[in-house]
């Protein structure tokens, strides 16, 4: 009961994020967001399925955000040919990011299995114009049990990276969904009764350090945040 009293008392919070030095427009020939899809929260689940839809093409890359909640850290068995990007967790909130190059004969969905029941939800983002054999340039992650969710800076090694920011928290309530800044694209903004997560995108014209992606209003409970820089494919960037 204490937790929900705190949520009600904090209902005036508005989550705003700071990504001031980048642009949400793809003016650098970077990877493109083709589509995204979400799976709602399932309780006491031993698996989670994510579906990228029937229009995916061979050579595109899918990024999966698998979110699980519980007091322990069960083993996660990923689908065949899905590669773990990073796995960040608090005592209650876990975010596991994966990538997969779409093959011509792939089914449209993929299923992750948990070694014990957890509450789970997630999203899948489909990209094209990606360096499909090795799409991930650099990543970072951070966790906290209160305070400001922060996806730490990464030092990219390639020009024209697409920056994905993935955040999740076990805190939610009426009016507490994040208010997105104008200089990023919001791919996923999922509010639930007790848990929420969001995925943002941005572009970096030249390699080097990105900014920390920090939400200016703190969360009261557990959160995880990550940045993933995605290398572009062979397309030539536009002339300035």
Tab-separated table of C-alpha atoms in Angstrom:
chain	number	residue	atom	x	y	z
A	1	UNK	CA	0.000	0.000	0.000
A	2	UNK	CA	2.883	2.388	0.729
A	3	UNK	CA	4.110	2.075	-2.851
A	4	UNK	CA	0.780	3.070	-4.381
A	5	UNK	CA	0.342	5.939	-1.937
A	6	UNK	CA	3.665	7.272	-3.143
A	7	UNK	CA	2.573	6.863	-6.748
A	8	UNK	CA	-0.591	8.839	-6.084
A	9	UNK	CA	1.336	11.542	-4.259
A	10	UNK	CA	3.742	11.811	-7.202
A	11	UNK	CA	1.058	12.095	-9.869
A	12	UNK	CA	2.154	15.615	-10.708
A	13	UNK	CA	5.515	14.376	-11.964
A	14	UNK	CA	6.146	14.817	-15.684
A	15	UNK	CA	9.092	12.929	-17.153
A	16	UNK	CA	11.108	15.043	-19.583
A	17	UNK	CA	14.317	13.903	-21.223
A	18	UNK	CA	17.405	15.783	-22.355
A	19	UNK	CA	18.925	14.995	-25.760
A	20	UNK	CA	19.854	18.530	-26.761
A	21	UNK	CA	22.840	18.122	-29.071
A	22	UNK	CA	21.421	15.712	-31.637
A	23	UNK	CA	18.721	15.742	-34.277
A	24	UNK	CA	15.844	13.360	-34.861
A	25	UNK	CA	15.980	13.809	-38.638
A	26	UNK	CA	17.837	11.242	-40.721
A	27	UNK	CA	20.031	13.692	-42.610
A	28	UNK	CA	23.117	11.466	-42.273
A	29	UNK	CA	22.136	8.409	-44.318
A	30	UNK	CA	21.748	6.323	-41.197
A	31	UNK	CA	19.518	3.338	-40.476
A	32	UNK	CA	15.774	3.831	-40.877
A	33	UNK	CA	12.961	2.766	-38.554
A	34	UNK	CA	10.656	0.604	-40.670
A	35	UNK	CA	8.130	-0.351	-37.991
A	36	UNK	CA	7.685	-1.280	-34.362
A	37	UNK	CA	5.332	-3.570	-32.451
A	38	UNK	CA	4.631	-4.148	-28.781
A	39	UNK	CA	3.508	-7.047	-26.623
A	40	UNK	CA	1.370	-6.149	-23.586
A	41	UNK	CA	2.239	-7.220	-20.064
A	42	UNK	CA	1.746	-10.906	-19.287
A	43	UNK	CA	1.908	-12.094	-15.689
A	44	UNK	CA	3.609	-15.242	-14.389
A	45	UNK	CA	4.834	-15.971	-17.924
A	46	UNK	CA	7.422	-18.560	-18.895
A	47	UNK	CA	7.829	-17.093	-22.383
A	48	UNK	CA	7.362	-13.864	-24.334
A	49	UNK	CA	6.674	-13.668	-28.076
A	50	UNK	CA	7.378	-10.614	-30.213
A	51	UNK	CA	6.067	-10.244	-33.777
A	52	UNK	CA	7.577	-7.875	-36.344
A	53	UNK	CA	4.752	-8.398	-38.857
A	54	UNK	CA	4.551	-9.850	-42.360
A	55	UNK	CA	6.309	-7.087	-44.309
A	56	UNK	CA	9.859	-7.647	-43.066
A	57	UNK	CA	12.465	-8.196	-45.771
A	58	UNK	CA	15.641	-10.239	-45.784
A	59	UNK	CA	18.639	-8.172	-44.724
A	60	UNK	CA	16.684	-5.908	-42.409
A	61	UNK	CA	17.591	-5.978	-38.720
A	62	UNK	CA	15.216	-6.421	-35.793
A	63	UNK	CA	15.989	-5.064	-32.322
A	64	UNK	CA	14.081	-6.721	-29.474
A	65	UNK	CA	13.510	-5.119	-26.065
A	66	UNK	CA	12.599	-7.931	-23.648
A	67	UNK	CA	11.430	-6.614	-20.276
A	68	UNK	CA	10.922	-8.867	-17.277
A	69	UNK	CA	9.978	-8.056	-13.705
A	70	UNK	CA	10.441	-10.056	-10.516
A	71	UNK	CA	12.635	-10.567	-7.493
A	72	UNK	CA	15.060	-12.999	-9.126
A	73	UNK	CA	17.038	-13.128	-12.355
A	74	UNK	CA	15.987	-16.220	-14.319
A	75	UNK	CA	17.862	-17.552	-17.313
A	76	UNK	CA	16.542	-16.244	-20.641
A	77	UNK	CA	16.764	-18.539	-23.669
A	78	UNK	CA	16.766	-16.443	-26.838
A	79	UNK	CA	15.424	-17.638	-30.200
A	80	UNK	CA	17.864	-19.103	-32.702
A	81	UNK	CA	20.193	-16.566	-34.372
A	82	UNK	CA	19.250	-13.749	-32.008
A	83	UNK	CA	22.299	-12.080	-30.471
A	84	UNK	CA	22.326	-10.440	-27.030
A	85	UNK	CA	23.272	-6.758	-27.145
A	86	UNK	CA	23.196	-6.121	-23.412
A	87	UNK	CA	21.354	-7.173	-20.255
A	88	UNK	CA	20.763	-4.672	-17.421
A	89	UNK	CA	18.786	-5.287	-14.246
A	90	UNK	CA	17.767	-4.067	-10.797
A	91	UNK	CA	16.208	-6.341	-8.139
A	92	UNK	CA	12.809	-5.942	-9.848
A	93	UNK	CA	13.317	-4.633	-13.392
A	94	UNK	CA	15.324	-6.199	-16.186
A	95	UNK	CA	15.898	-5.045	-19.768
A	96	UNK	CA	17.477	-7.463	-22.240
A	97	UNK	CA	18.230	-6.138	-25.739
A	98	UNK	CA	18.830	-8.419	-28.743
A	99	UNK	CA	19.415	-8.086	-32.486
A	100	UNK	CA	18.700	-10.372	-35.429
A	101	UNK	CA	19.246	-10.142	-39.176
A	102	UNK	CA	16.013	-11.105	-40.945
A	103	UNK	CA	16.346	-14.145	-43.226
A	104	UNK	CA	14.140	-14.892	-46.232
A	105	UNK	CA	12.482	-17.893	-44.552
A	106	UNK	CA	12.082	-16.392	-41.055
A	107	UNK	CA	8.692	-16.606	-39.352
A	108	UNK	CA	7.322	-13.193	-38.356
A	109	UNK	CA	7.651	-13.793	-34.636
A	110	UNK	CA	10.224	-14.922	-32.110
A	111	UNK	CA	9.842	-16.302	-28.590
A	112	UNK	CA	12.064	-15.883	-25.521
A	113	UNK	CA	11.772	-18.508	-22.750
A	114	UNK	CA	12.294	-17.839	-19.042
A	115	UNK	CA	13.578	-20.466	-16.635
A	116	UNK	CA	10.905	-19.473	-14.095
A	117	UNK	CA	7.687	-17.409	-14.240
A	118	UNK	CA	8.070	-13.623	-14.514
A	119	UNK	CA	5.906	-10.693	-15.493
A	120	UNK	CA	7.043	-9.676	-18.962
A	121	UNK	CA	6.383	-7.252	-21.791
A	122	UNK	CA	8.394	-5.961	-24.703
A	123	UNK	CA	8.759	-4.420	-28.117
A	124	UNK	CA	10.440	-5.092	-31.408
A	125	UNK	CA	11.832	-2.445	-33.778
A	126	UNK	CA	12.537	-3.215	-37.435
A	127	UNK	CA	15.370	-1.321	-39.186
A	128	UNK	CA	16.713	-1.103	-42.702
A	129	UNK	CA	19.922	0.405	-44.140
A	130	UNK	CA	21.886	-1.290	-41.361
A	131	UNK	CA	25.317	-2.928	-41.375
A	132	UNK	CA	23.493	-6.216	-40.950
A	133	UNK	CA	26.453	-8.533	-40.277
A	134	UNK	CA	27.574	-6.426	-37.277
A	135	UNK	CA	24.992	-3.674	-36.702
A	136	UNK	CA	25.890	-2.691	-33.131
A	137	UNK	CA	28.601	-0.068	-32.849
A	138	UNK	CA	28.731	0.728	-29.114
A	139	UNK	CA	26.383	0.374	-26.127
A	140	UNK	CA	26.011	1.562	-22.551
A	141	UNK	CA	23.616	0.873	-19.698
A	142	UNK	CA	22.795	2.015	-16.202
A	143	UNK	CA	20.396	1.110	-13.414
A	144	UNK	CA	18.969	2.709	-10.290
A	145	UNK	CA	16.490	2.202	-7.500
A	146	UNK	CA	15.288	5.831	-7.536
A	147	UNK	CA	16.399	9.108	-9.080
A	148	UNK	CA	16.759	10.072	-12.715
A	149	UNK	CA	16.798	7.314	-15.355
A	150	UNK	CA	19.963	7.841	-17.393
A	151	UNK	CA	21.158	6.013	-20.479
A	152	UNK	CA	24.875	6.766	-20.366
A	153	UNK	CA	26.841	8.259	-23.244
A	154	UNK	CA	28.541	6.029	-25.808
A	155	UNK	CA	31.661	6.794	-27.839
A	156	UNK	CA	30.689	5.818	-31.370
A	157	UNK	CA	33.270	4.727	-33.935
A	158	UNK	CA	31.318	5.372	-37.149
A	159	UNK	CA	29.661	8.422	-38.684
A	160	UNK	CA	25.908	8.389	-39.163
A	161	UNK	CA	24.942	6.053	-36.326
A	162	UNK	CA	21.328	5.663	-35.303
A	163	UNK	CA	21.115	6.061	-31.522
A	164	UNK	CA	18.480	3.956	-29.765
A	165	UNK	CA	17.598	4.877	-26.182
A	166	UNK	CA	15.663	2.216	-24.256
A	167	UNK	CA	14.360	2.923	-20.736
A	168	UNK	CA	12.101	0.927	-18.431
A	169	UNK	CA	10.785	1.389	-14.909
A	170	UNK	CA	8.595	-0.476	-12.450
A	171	UNK	CA	6.965	2.855	-11.584
A	172	UNK	CA	3.871	4.246	-13.289
A	173	UNK	CA	0.600	5.966	-12.558
A	174	UNK	CA	-1.930	8.426	-14.011
A	175	UNK	CA	-0.241	11.380	-15.667
A	176	UNK	CA	3.267	9.995	-15.221
A	177	UNK	CA	4.041	8.982	-18.792
A	178	UNK	CA	7.169	10.633	-20.201
A	179	UNK	CA	6.752	13.843	-22.189
A	180	UNK	CA	9.098	13.484	-25.135
A	181	UNK	CA	11.347	16.303	-26.327
A	182	UNK	CA	10.956	17.594	-29.868
A	183	UNK	CA	14.465	16.668	-31.037
A	184	UNK	CA	14.000	12.888	-30.829
A	185	UNK	CA	11.632	10.379	-32.366
A	186	UNK	CA	9.490	8.412	-29.944
A	187	UNK	CA	9.237	4.862	-31.304
A	188	UNK	CA	7.553	3.305	-28.261
A	189	UNK	CA	5.877	5.029	-25.319
A	190	UNK	CA	4.189	2.292	-23.319
A	191	UNK	CA	2.298	3.143	-20.166
A	192	UNK	CA	0.941	0.354	-18.001
A	193	UNK	CA	-0.757	0.211	-14.639
A	194	UNK	CA	2.441	-0.390	-12.736
A	195	UNK	CA	5.302	-0.515	-15.274
A	196	UNK	CA	6.248	1.575	-18.273
A	197	UNK	CA	8.977	1.728	-20.875
A	198	UNK	CA	9.925	3.835	-23.852
A	199	UNK	CA	12.254	3.665	-26.842
A	200	UNK	CA	13.598	6.837	-28.472
A	201	UNK	CA	15.761	7.349	-31.555
A	202	UNK	CA	18.185	9.976	-32.712
A	203	UNK	CA	21.046	10.356	-35.190
A	204	UNK	CA	24.676	11.274	-34.775
A	205	UNK	CA	26.302	12.889	-37.791
A	206	UNK	CA	29.944	12.297	-36.775
A	207	UNK	CA	31.479	9.640	-34.572
A	208	UNK	CA	32.424	10.496	-31.001
A	209	UNK	CA	30.655	10.865	-27.687
A	210	UNK	CA	26.887	11.049	-27.506
A	211	UNK	CA	25.166	12.810	-24.637
A	212	UNK	CA	23.813	11.103	-21.570
A	213	UNK	CA	20.101	10.540	-22.125
A	214	UNK	CA	18.727	11.695	-18.780
A	215	UNK	CA	15.123	12.098	-17.726
A	216	UNK	CA	14.899	15.320	-15.730
A	217	UNK	CA	12.192	14.109	-13.329
A	218	UNK	CA	13.132	11.213	-11.064
A	219	UNK	CA	11.352	7.917	-10.730
A	220	UNK	CA	10.583	6.629	-7.237
A	221	UNK	CA	11.482	2.993	-7.760
A	222	UNK	CA	13.629	0.787	-10.014
A	223	UNK	CA	14.674	1.740	-13.526
A	224	UNK	CA	17.080	0.675	-16.269
A	225	UNK	CA	18.366	2.653	-19.235
A	226	UNK	CA	20.545	1.899	-22.246
A	227	UNK	CA	21.946	3.510	-25.370
A	228	UNK	CA	22.700	1.413	-28.452
A	229	UNK	CA	24.449	2.918	-31.489
A	230	UNK	CA	23.499	1.189	-34.766
A	231	UNK	CA	25.843	1.372	-37.763
A	232	UNK	CA	24.365	2.344	-41.110
A	233	UNK	CA	24.578	0.165	-44.197
A	234	UNK	CA	26.419	0.875	-47.425
A	235	UNK	CA	24.297	3.868	-48.434
A	236	UNK	CA	26.229	7.066	-49.079
A	237	UNK	CA	25.267	9.865	-46.679
A	238	UNK	CA	23.571	12.879	-48.273
A	239	UNK	CA	25.720	15.853	-49.257
A	240	UNK	CA	25.366	18.741	-46.771
